[in-house]
Tab-separated table of C-alpha atoms and ligand atoms in Angstrom:
chain	number	residue	atom	x	y	z
A	1	MET	CA	107.236	250.115	13.327
A	2	LEU	CA	109.543	247.346	14.484
A	3	THR	CA	112.648	247.348	12.336
A	4	PRO	CA	114.360	243.959	12.594
A	5	GLU	CA	117.743	245.569	11.936
A	6	ASP	CA	117.489	247.365	15.292
A	7	TYR	CA	118.002	244.020	17.006
A	8	ASN	CA	121.071	242.967	15.033
A	9	ASP	CA	123.661	245.156	16.700
A	10	PRO	CA	122.651	244.493	20.355
A	11	LEU	CA	122.210	240.764	19.694
A	12	GLU	CA	125.578	240.482	17.968
A	13	ARG	CA	127.243	242.353	20.792
A	14	ALA	CA	125.506	240.158	23.362
A	15	ALA	CA	126.661	237.030	21.517
A	16	ARG	CA	130.219	238.391	21.468
A	17	HIS	CA	130.134	239.116	25.213
A	18	ALA	CA	128.617	235.699	25.919
A	19	ARG	CA	131.362	233.972	23.913
A	20	ARG	CA	134.036	235.957	25.713
A	21	TRP	CA	132.528	235.030	29.096
A	22	ILE	CA	132.240	231.337	28.229
A	23	GLY	CA	135.780	231.427	26.861
A	24	SER	CA	137.029	232.714	30.209
A	25	VAL	CA	135.274	230.073	32.323
A	26	PRO	CA	137.732	227.156	31.912
A	27	ASP	CA	140.666	229.137	33.368
A	28	ARG	CA	138.849	231.729	35.357
A	29	HIS	CA	139.030	232.369	39.099
A	30	THR	CA	135.848	230.770	40.444
A	31	GLY	CA	134.875	233.693	42.654
A	32	PRO	CA	133.725	237.252	41.913
A	33	GLN	CA	136.482	239.869	41.986
A	34	ALA	CA	134.321	242.750	43.192
A	35	THR	CA	131.545	243.145	45.743
A	36	ALA	CA	128.018	244.314	44.974
A	37	ASP	CA	128.774	247.531	46.872
A	38	GLU	CA	131.887	248.141	44.763
A	39	LEU	CA	129.942	247.476	41.572
A	40	ALA	CA	127.131	249.818	42.576
A	41	ALA	CA	128.787	252.888	41.058
A	42	ASP	CA	129.030	251.276	37.615
A	43	PHE	CA	125.383	250.236	37.641
A	44	GLY	CA	123.788	252.894	39.778
A	45	GLY	CA	123.509	256.633	40.260
A	46	PRO	CA	120.476	258.559	39.140
A	47	LEU	CA	118.835	257.273	35.942
A	48	PRO	CA	120.256	259.439	33.127
A	49	GLU	CA	117.707	261.678	31.408
A	50	GLU	CA	118.892	260.611	27.972
A	51	GLY	CA	119.091	257.038	26.728
A	52	MET	CA	121.811	255.472	24.594
A	53	PRO	CA	121.847	253.150	21.579
A	54	PRO	CA	120.818	249.620	22.654
A	55	GLY	CA	124.118	248.042	21.563
A	56	GLU	CA	126.048	250.510	23.702
A	57	ALA	CA	123.830	249.741	26.701
A	58	VAL	CA	124.672	246.068	26.212
A	59	ASP	CA	128.401	246.887	26.095
A	60	ARG	CA	128.089	248.970	29.268
A	61	LEU	CA	126.282	246.135	31.005
A	62	ALA	CA	128.864	243.519	30.028
A	63	ALA	CA	131.803	245.720	31.031
A	64	ALA	CA	130.283	246.662	34.384
A	65	ALA	CA	129.315	243.071	35.181
A	66	GLU	CA	132.557	241.330	34.207
A	67	PRO	CA	134.500	241.749	37.499
A	68	GLY	CA	131.628	240.633	39.690
A	69	LEU	CA	130.621	237.471	37.863
A	70	MET	CA	131.059	234.158	39.658
A	71	ALA	CA	132.188	231.225	37.531
A	72	MET	CA	129.248	229.070	38.600
A	73	GLY	CA	129.416	227.287	35.236
A	74	SER	CA	132.985	226.133	35.834
A	75	GLY	CA	133.801	222.436	36.241
A	76	ARG	CA	135.803	223.543	39.291
A	77	PHE	CA	132.765	225.053	41.002
A	78	TYR	CA	131.636	222.778	43.846
A	79	GLY	CA	129.656	225.271	45.951
A	80	TRP	CA	126.044	224.828	47.149
A	81	VAL	CA	124.249	222.761	44.476
A	82	ILE	CA	124.688	224.755	41.270
A	83	GLY	CA	124.648	223.300	37.778
A	84	GLY	CA	126.259	224.796	34.679
A	85	THR	CA	124.572	225.206	31.322
A	86	LEU	CA	124.598	222.681	28.489
A	87	PRO	CA	125.224	224.305	25.088
A	88	ALA	CA	121.813	223.381	23.628
A	89	ALA	CA	120.015	224.576	26.753
A	90	MET	CA	121.753	227.955	26.705
A	91	ALA	CA	120.989	228.540	23.032
A	92	ALA	CA	117.366	227.427	23.536
A	93	ASP	CA	117.080	229.921	26.386
A	94	TRP	CA	118.090	232.717	23.989
A	95	LEU	CA	115.368	231.608	21.610
A	96	VAL	CA	112.814	231.680	24.427
A	97	SER	CA	113.687	235.372	24.878
A	98	ALA	CA	113.568	236.075	21.146
A	99	TRP	CA	110.183	234.358	20.749
A	100	ASP	CA	108.868	236.128	23.864
A	101	GLN	CA	105.863	233.861	24.288
A	102	ASN	CA	103.621	234.277	27.299
A	103	ALA	CA	103.411	230.536	27.824
A	104	GLY	CA	100.293	230.296	29.993
A	105	LEU	CA	97.748	229.008	27.467
A	106	ARG	CA	97.834	226.002	25.103
A	107	PHE	CA	95.607	227.820	22.627
A	108	ALA	CA	97.778	230.927	22.402
A	109	THR	CA	101.342	229.592	22.370
A	110	PRO	CA	101.095	226.034	21.023
A	111	SER	CA	104.739	225.663	19.998
A	112	VAL	CA	106.269	226.284	23.379
A	113	VAL	CA	103.460	224.451	25.163
A	114	ALA	CA	103.989	221.374	22.959
A	115	ALA	CA	107.743	221.533	23.611
A	116	GLU	CA	107.153	221.820	27.364
A	117	GLU	CA	104.611	218.989	27.337
A	118	ALA	CA	107.091	216.768	25.494
A	119	ALA	CA	109.849	217.762	27.933
A	120	GLY	CA	107.496	217.017	30.840
A	121	ARG	CA	106.727	213.520	29.517
A	122	TRP	CA	110.455	212.844	29.030
A	123	VAL	CA	111.162	214.005	32.581
A	124	LEU	CA	108.469	211.679	33.994
A	125	ASP	CA	109.902	208.816	31.967
A	126	LEU	CA	113.519	209.498	33.032
A	127	LEU	CA	112.610	209.958	36.687
A	128	GLY	CA	110.424	206.840	36.771
A	129	LEU	CA	107.285	208.783	37.715
A	130	PRO	CA	103.713	207.955	36.607
A	131	ALA	CA	103.019	209.123	33.046
A	132	ALA	CA	99.621	210.624	33.948
A	133	CYS	CA	101.090	213.199	36.362
A	134	ASP	CA	100.801	216.924	35.782
A	135	VAL	CA	104.131	218.677	35.212
A	136	GLY	CA	104.636	222.391	35.868
A	137	PHE	CA	107.772	224.316	34.983
A	138	VAL	CA	108.499	226.744	37.805
A	139	THR	CA	111.446	228.889	38.891
A	140	GLY	CA	113.113	226.274	41.072
A	141	ALA	CA	112.593	223.569	43.651
A	142	SER	CA	111.377	226.191	46.153
A	143	MET	CA	108.331	226.859	43.990
A	144	ALA	CA	108.061	223.195	43.007
A	145	ASN	CA	107.810	222.369	46.715
A	146	PHE	CA	105.233	225.132	47.073
A	147	ALA	CA	103.175	223.746	44.176
A	148	GLY	CA	103.207	220.168	45.482
A	149	LEU	CA	102.422	221.237	49.030
A	150	ALA	CA	99.636	223.565	47.832
A	151	ALA	CA	97.989	220.590	46.105
A	152	ALA	CA	98.568	218.520	49.244
A	153	ARG	CA	97.005	221.175	51.472
A	154	TRP	CA	93.913	221.375	49.280
A	155	ARG	CA	93.456	217.589	49.102
A	156	VAL	CA	94.026	216.655	52.747
A	157	LEU	CA	91.614	219.384	53.836
A	158	GLU	CA	89.059	218.374	51.201
A	159	ARG	CA	89.168	214.832	52.604
A	160	ALA	CA	88.469	216.331	56.039
A	161	GLY	CA	85.398	218.100	54.628
A	162	TRP	CA	87.037	221.526	54.425
A	163	ASP	CA	87.346	223.586	51.211
A	164	VAL	CA	90.453	225.704	51.780
A	165	GLY	CA	89.877	227.604	48.518
A	166	ALA	CA	86.476	228.847	49.666
A	167	GLN	CA	86.861	228.832	53.440
A	168	GLY	CA	90.520	229.669	53.993
A	169	LEU	CA	92.479	228.120	56.825
A	170	ALA	CA	91.089	229.890	59.871
A	171	GLY	CA	88.614	227.754	61.782
A	172	GLY	CA	89.438	224.667	59.730
A	173	PRO	CA	91.132	221.460	60.834
A	174	ARG	CA	94.802	221.862	61.660
A	175	VAL	CA	97.054	220.302	58.980
A	176	ARG	CA	100.024	218.457	60.450
A	177	VAL	CA	103.154	218.447	58.303
A	178	LEU	CA	105.827	215.876	59.112
A	179	VAL	CA	109.313	216.455	57.668
A	180	GLY	CA	112.730	214.877	58.122
A	181	ALA	CA	114.895	216.690	60.660
A	182	GLU	CA	117.339	217.457	57.809
A	183	ARG	CA	114.847	218.658	55.197
A	184	HIS	CA	115.854	221.635	53.063
A	185	ASP	CA	114.856	225.005	54.505
A	186	THR	CA	112.771	225.849	51.436
A	187	VAL	CA	110.231	223.276	52.644
A	188	ASP	CA	109.665	225.395	55.751
A	189	MET	CA	109.464	228.467	53.539
A	190	ALA	CA	106.808	226.889	51.302
A	191	LEU	CA	104.805	225.837	54.366
A	192	ARG	CA	105.017	229.397	55.673
A	193	PHE	CA	103.704	230.749	52.333
A	194	LEU	CA	100.859	228.244	52.629
A	195	GLY	CA	99.930	229.321	56.148
A	196	LEU	CA	100.674	225.861	57.515
A	197	GLY	CA	103.168	227.047	60.117
A	198	ALA	CA	106.256	225.191	61.287
A	199	PRO	CA	106.475	221.462	60.460
A	200	GLU	CA	107.097	218.644	62.960
A	201	PRO	CA	110.612	217.248	62.520
A	202	ILE	CA	110.984	213.450	62.392
A	203	GLY	CA	114.176	211.741	63.523
A	204	VAL	CA	116.827	210.814	60.975
A	205	ASP	CA	119.760	208.391	60.837
A	206	ASP	CA	123.487	209.187	60.552
A	207	GLN	CA	123.084	210.063	56.850
A	208	GLY	CA	120.147	212.392	57.461
A	209	ARG	CA	117.564	209.868	56.193
A	210	MET	CA	114.138	209.762	57.816
A	211	ARG	CA	113.675	206.857	60.228
A	212	PRO	CA	110.478	205.030	59.178
A	213	GLU	CA	109.695	203.894	62.742
A	214	ALA	CA	109.896	207.522	63.923
A	215	LEU	CA	107.486	208.496	61.138
A	216	GLU	CA	105.130	205.674	62.114
A	217	ALA	CA	105.186	206.789	65.757
A	218	ALA	CA	104.483	210.430	64.856
A	219	LEU	CA	101.618	209.473	62.541
A	220	ALA	CA	100.114	207.161	65.147
A	221	ALA	CA	100.267	209.942	67.758
A	222	GLY	CA	97.842	212.267	65.965
A	223	THR	CA	94.736	212.406	63.827
A	224	GLY	CA	93.381	214.711	61.150
A	225	PRO	CA	94.821	215.916	57.858
A	226	VAL	CA	98.539	215.101	57.443
A	227	ILE	CA	101.240	215.774	54.873
A	228	VAL	CA	104.548	213.874	54.947
A	229	CYS	CA	107.455	215.550	53.212
A	230	LEU	CA	110.345	213.290	52.201
A	231	GLN	CA	113.709	214.037	50.663
A	232	ALA	CA	115.706	212.693	47.716
A	233	GLY	CA	119.244	214.027	48.097
A	234	ASN	CA	120.331	215.497	51.429
A	235	ILE	CA	122.457	218.558	50.662
A	236	HIS	CA	125.215	217.326	52.988
A	237	SER	CA	125.236	213.549	52.644
A	238	GLY	CA	123.380	213.155	49.345
A	239	GLY	CA	121.264	210.594	51.241
A	240	PHE	CA	117.785	209.449	50.191
A	241	ASP	CA	114.907	208.714	52.568
A	242	PRO	CA	113.690	205.075	52.527
A	243	PHE	CA	110.781	205.860	50.221
A	244	GLY	CA	109.066	202.490	50.003
A	245	GLU	CA	108.562	202.191	53.739
A	246	CYS	CA	107.923	205.882	54.474
A	247	ILE	CA	105.358	206.335	51.688
A	248	ALA	CA	103.516	203.126	52.592
A	249	THR	CA	103.390	204.302	56.211
A	250	ALA	CA	102.176	207.760	55.201
A	251	HIS	CA	99.453	206.338	52.965
A	252	ARG	CA	98.329	203.856	55.620
A	253	HIS	CA	97.619	206.879	57.828
A	254	GLY	CA	95.829	208.748	55.036
A	255	ALA	CA	98.675	211.248	54.591
A	256	TRP	CA	99.805	212.902	51.382
A	257	ALA	CA	103.447	212.061	50.523
A	258	HIS	CA	105.563	214.773	48.884
A	259	ILE	CA	109.228	214.364	47.885
A	260	ASP	CA	111.694	217.241	47.712
A	261	GLY	CA	114.221	215.939	45.200
A	262	ALA	CA	115.747	219.180	43.951
A	263	PHE	CA	118.835	217.367	42.727
A	264	GLY	CA	118.273	213.820	44.016
A	265	LEU	CA	115.312	212.896	41.818
A	266	TRP	CA	117.785	212.657	38.932
A	267	ALA	CA	119.318	209.561	40.543
A	268	ALA	CA	116.490	207.695	38.809
A	269	ALA	CA	117.864	208.692	35.398
A	270	ALA	CA	121.105	206.704	35.754
A	271	ALA	CA	121.293	202.905	35.962
A	272	SER	CA	124.070	203.134	38.562
A	273	THR	CA	122.013	205.199	41.053
A	274	ARG	CA	118.413	204.244	40.239
A	275	HIS	CA	118.183	202.019	43.349
A	276	LEU	CA	118.347	205.149	45.551
A	277	MET	CA	114.939	206.178	44.209
A	278	ALA	CA	113.262	202.799	44.756
A	279	GLY	CA	109.678	203.303	45.891
A	280	ALA	CA	109.682	207.064	45.180
A	281	GLU	CA	107.175	206.610	42.363
A	282	ALA	CA	104.451	205.856	44.942
A	283	ALA	CA	104.428	209.440	46.283
A	284	ASP	CA	101.705	211.988	45.484
A	285	SER	CA	103.893	214.925	44.452
A	286	TRP	CA	107.543	215.588	43.681
A	287	ALA	CA	109.729	218.681	43.345
A	288	THR	CA	112.947	218.910	41.380
A	289	ASP	CA	115.237	221.342	39.625
A	290	ALA	CA	116.414	221.419	36.040
A	291	HIS	CA	119.000	224.114	36.803
A	292	LYS	CA	121.021	221.790	39.044
A	293	ASN	CA	121.934	218.311	37.723
A	294	LEU	CA	120.305	218.695	34.327
A	295	ASN	CA	122.397	221.831	33.680
A	296	VAL	CA	119.875	224.147	32.090
A	297	PRO	CA	120.393	227.880	32.742
A	298	TYR	CA	118.799	229.571	35.726
A	299	ASP	CA	116.036	229.434	36.494
A	300	CYS	CA	114.052	226.233	36.078
A	301	GLY	CA	112.385	223.898	38.528
A	302	ILE	CA	109.830	221.155	37.906
A	303	ALA	CA	106.679	220.445	39.920
A	304	VAL	CA	105.136	217.004	39.425
A	305	CYS	CA	101.757	215.971	40.845
A	306	ARG	CA	99.829	212.722	40.583
A	307	ASP	CA	96.568	214.255	41.818
A	308	VAL	CA	95.744	216.396	38.792
A	309	PRO	CA	92.479	217.908	40.130
A	310	ALA	CA	94.187	218.845	43.418
A	311	LEU	CA	97.040	220.672	41.680
A	312	ARG	CA	94.800	222.495	39.208
A	313	THR	CA	92.289	223.454	41.893
A	314	ALA	CA	95.055	224.716	44.185
A	315	LEU	CA	96.959	226.728	41.570
A	316	GLY	CA	94.629	227.356	38.620
A	317	MET	CA	91.881	229.911	38.103
A	318	HIS	CA	89.032	230.624	35.752
A	319	ALA	CA	88.782	233.909	33.914
A	320	ASP	CA	86.270	234.773	31.238
A	321	TYR	CA	88.789	236.753	29.208
A	322	LEU	CA	91.058	233.725	28.716
A	323	VAL	CA	90.460	230.938	26.218
A	324	HIS	CA	90.836	227.818	28.302
A	325	ASP	CA	92.092	224.510	26.987
A	326	ALA	CA	89.315	222.891	24.946
A	327	HIS	CA	89.943	219.425	26.420
A	328	GLY	CA	88.299	220.500	29.664
A	329	ASP	CA	89.252	219.276	33.120
A	330	HIS	CA	90.538	215.895	31.980
A	331	GLY	CA	92.784	217.119	29.205
A	332	PRO	CA	96.426	218.105	29.287
A	333	GLY	CA	95.530	221.388	30.960
A	334	ASP	CA	96.922	224.844	30.436
A	335	PRO	CA	100.402	225.566	31.798
A	336	PHE	CA	99.111	228.254	34.179
A	337	GLU	CA	96.963	225.700	36.033
A	338	LYS	CA	100.030	223.755	37.159
A	339	VAL	CA	102.225	226.593	38.469
A	340	PRO	CA	101.768	229.605	40.761
A	341	GLU	CA	102.050	232.118	37.859
A	342	LEU	CA	99.666	233.157	35.103
A	343	SER	CA	102.086	234.906	32.744
A	344	ARG	CA	105.259	232.930	32.397
A	345	ARG	CA	108.436	232.362	30.443
A	346	ALA	CA	108.573	229.035	28.577
A	347	ARG	CA	111.296	227.812	30.884
A	348	GLY	CA	110.578	224.193	29.947
A	349	VAL	CA	111.937	224.825	26.433
A	350	PRO	CA	115.615	224.721	27.542
A	351	VAL	CA	114.734	221.449	29.299
A	352	TRP	CA	113.470	220.089	25.982
A	353	ALA	CA	116.728	221.152	24.289
A	354	ALA	CA	118.906	219.697	27.048
A	355	LEU	CA	117.104	216.358	26.918
A	356	ARG	CA	116.945	216.243	23.113
A	357	SER	CA	120.655	216.975	22.835
A	358	LEU	CA	121.608	214.375	25.474
A	359	GLY	CA	119.157	211.591	24.712
A	360	ARG	CA	118.388	208.956	27.318
A	361	SER	CA	121.947	207.634	27.355
A	362	GLY	CA	123.355	211.142	27.630
A	363	VAL	CA	121.265	211.885	30.734
A	364	ASP	CA	122.402	208.575	32.258
A	365	SER	CA	126.046	209.465	31.549
A	366	LEU	CA	125.578	212.986	32.880
A	367	VAL	CA	124.199	211.828	36.246
A	368	ASP	CA	126.587	208.875	36.482
A	369	GLY	CA	129.515	211.187	35.681
A	370	LEU	CA	128.592	213.573	38.511
A	371	VAL	CA	128.489	210.696	41.002
A	372	ARG	CA	131.788	209.245	39.771
A	373	HIS	CA	133.400	212.644	40.066
A	374	ALA	CA	132.138	213.010	43.654
A	375	ARG	CA	133.435	209.538	44.543
A	376	ASP	CA	136.809	210.302	42.960
A	377	LEU	CA	137.120	213.562	44.902
A	378	ALA	CA	136.098	211.832	48.137
A	379	LYS	CA	138.682	209.113	47.629
A	380	ARG	CA	141.527	211.451	46.783
A	381	LEU	CA	140.741	214.208	49.262
A	382	GLY	CA	139.986	211.666	51.998
A	383	ALA	CA	143.503	210.289	51.542
A	384	LEU	CA	145.074	213.642	52.471
A	385	PRO	CA	146.463	213.808	56.027
A	386	GLY	CA	143.971	215.220	58.544
A	387	VAL	CA	141.029	214.945	56.128
A	388	GLU	CA	138.074	212.671	56.829
A	389	VAL	CA	135.105	211.954	54.547
A	390	LEU	CA	132.103	212.169	56.885
A	391	ASN	CA	129.292	210.876	54.657
A	392	ASP	CA	128.598	207.759	52.622
A	393	VAL	CA	129.152	209.120	49.120
A	394	VAL	CA	126.099	207.579	47.454
A	395	PHE	CA	125.391	210.492	45.127
A	396	THR	CA	126.906	213.895	44.313
A	397	GLN	CA	127.647	215.294	47.788
A	398	VAL	CA	130.852	215.027	49.828
A	399	CYS	CA	131.360	216.367	53.361
A	400	LEU	CA	134.952	216.638	54.536
A	401	GLY	CA	135.909	216.951	58.183
A	402	ILE	CA	139.117	218.980	58.374
A	403	GLY	CA	139.125	220.106	62.010
A	404	SER	CA	137.587	222.913	64.046
A	405	ASP	CA	135.130	225.552	62.846
A	406	ALA	CA	137.949	228.083	62.733
A	407	ARG	CA	140.180	225.865	60.583
A	408	THR	CA	137.307	224.889	58.282
A	409	GLN	CA	136.446	228.572	57.788
A	410	ALA	CA	140.131	229.379	57.213
A	411	VAL	CA	140.495	226.657	54.574
A	412	ALA	CA	137.260	227.741	52.809
A	413	ALA	CA	138.480	231.352	52.851
A	414	GLU	CA	141.874	230.309	51.459
A	415	LEU	CA	140.178	228.310	48.685
A	416	ALA	CA	138.003	231.331	47.840
A	417	ARG	CA	141.062	233.598	47.730
A	418	ASP	CA	143.018	231.127	45.598
A	419	GLY	CA	140.087	230.656	43.223
A	420	ARG	CA	141.028	227.401	41.531
A	421	VAL	CA	137.980	225.719	43.084
A	422	TRP	CA	134.919	226.842	45.025
A	423	MET	CA	133.863	224.803	48.045
A	424	SER	CA	131.871	226.066	50.977
A	425	ALA	CA	132.096	225.666	54.733
A	426	SER	CA	129.011	224.356	56.519
A	427	ARG	CA	127.963	222.450	59.620
A	428	TRP	CA	126.491	218.959	59.531
A	429	ARG	CA	125.419	216.848	62.490
A	430	GLY	CA	127.084	219.279	64.858
A	431	ARG	CA	130.425	219.195	63.038
A	432	PRO	CA	132.121	221.784	60.847
A	433	VAL	CA	132.492	220.502	57.288
A	434	LEU	CA	133.921	221.526	53.958
A	435	ARG	CA	131.050	220.752	51.616
A	436	ILE	CA	131.500	219.634	48.019
A	437	SER	CA	128.666	219.367	45.570
A	438	VAL	CA	129.203	218.027	42.065
A	439	ALA	CA	126.554	219.293	39.661
A	440	ASN	CA	128.428	220.538	36.601
A	441	TRP	CA	128.287	218.494	33.397
A	442	SER	CA	131.833	219.552	32.449
A	443	SER	CA	133.691	218.563	35.641
A	444	ASP	CA	136.394	216.128	34.545
A	445	GLY	CA	139.627	214.458	35.650
A	446	ALA	CA	141.668	217.590	35.067
A	447	ASP	CA	139.283	219.522	37.339
A	448	ALA	CA	139.625	216.853	40.036
A	449	GLU	CA	143.418	217.103	39.750
A	450	ILE	CA	143.228	220.866	40.265
A	451	ALA	CA	140.793	220.436	43.164
A	452	VAL	CA	143.112	218.067	45.030
A	453	ALA	CA	146.083	220.411	44.564
A	454	ALA	CA	144.028	223.439	45.643
A	455	VAL	CA	142.727	221.743	48.800
A	456	GLN	CA	146.215	220.496	49.642
A	457	ASP	CA	147.603	224.028	49.323
A	458	ALA	CA	144.727	225.553	51.319
A	459	LEU	CA	145.230	223.029	54.149
A	460	ALA	CA	148.923	223.913	54.235
A	461	ALA	CA	148.207	227.655	54.149
A	462	ALA	CA	145.694	227.387	56.986
A	463	GLY	CA	148.154	225.388	59.074
A	464	PRO	CA	147.202	222.848	61.718
A	465	ASP	CA	144.350	223.312	64.199
A	466	SER	CA	145.500	225.414	67.121
B	1	LIG	C1	118.412	223.612	45.969
B	1	LIG	C2	117.428	222.890	46.799
B	1	LIG	C3	116.150	223.405	47.041
B	1	LIG	C4	115.740	224.778	46.570
B	1	LIG	O1	115.782	224.842	45.191
B	1	LIG	P1	115.820	226.226	44.404
B	1	LIG	O2	116.084	225.791	43.015
B	1	LIG	O3	116.943	227.014	45.007
B	1	LIG	O4	114.524	226.891	44.573
B	1	LIG	C5	115.260	222.630	47.751
B	1	LIG	N1	115.606	221.432	48.221
B	1	LIG	C6	116.834	220.897	48.032
B	1	LIG	C7	117.149	219.535	48.582
B	1	LIG	C8	117.797	221.615	47.314
B	1	LIG	O5	119.004	221.099	47.102
């Protein structure tokens, strides 16, 4: 029999370890202090024959993990596009584990489904997307792109008289997929999963935004089923495709328009950046993340689709052993019909908690604060000798030119060694760049101060370009 007391000791220990970890984040070195290979001995070896008390296993885990943890939740972490965790979202995530609901069916797990449906409606409202869209909570924007493009594949082929569900792809009409030359690589990955092959890149401008006339020319040059994949938030420039024109062009040619807005879709939630998303609401599907700008814990992405039958046909299934949603095909639908999984964690519940704790004004301030922080860093770092800001800082991304590949790598390595901030080296438009991404809710003026000092010191340590 389950004895509730058995959970007390491991949970209390876990809470203690979590508090200790969070307490270390404000002052902690941003990088891990051990490699996975070095940590292997503490985690690995043959599985012991005998177990140990659960609380002790939790202690072992926390002790072994401590040196190799990266302070991704730090306000001084500017690598990739990684959000932290809001307090309410983290606590809600613990509850999701405690409740342990398999959140696939409305009938079976109504509490978490109702919370996710409410969170989904709030997300549509905040992002300025049509209220009648389906919302699926997935693992990240990779799977959100997959979900949107799966619906797209089904619909454009259906319009061409081909049922991909029944007939597969072989022998059917070829689906063209047009993407911006600077789309995120996960778009290619999703297309590969879907058997659609490599996409056709469309020319972009100096901020990585799709050129509408290039899209028009590519669409005019071919016939048959077409999907156009646009981007909200270029990972280097933060740039947004011109949605109004691109979507109108796509629709004129009978194409499906999908938007990858892993972090950029959130521009719509702040008054100061909403203009960047103008026209985006006319698309057919959208992908975004909650674990980036919204700062819910990993992992959580959000798939949004206007064409409800297309999404549910592409991703859903019918099984006699399940009790399907009583509203039928026109109702709210079961969660499993809107995502690639059947069994699933209620990962929309931390989204509900994040949004409920912030309120509409709090989400506006969160997004606006990230952009202000990026602009502040760009201004101050761009004023340092030998540093050039290479992008228009319209959102949360800053690309610094600091010299050759070798010097950029040396400065990134020095920053990683120093640990006060984390920034990564990359290449953009043929140039080496030091890339800064602001996605943490807690980044503040003190963090910016530290970042400027750290970059200054790293530039000095790396010396001039040889
Ligand atoms: C992060 C990102 C993705 C992938 O998202 P995951 O959450 O890692 O799956 C896709 N597109 C863009 C623009 C991104 O920034």
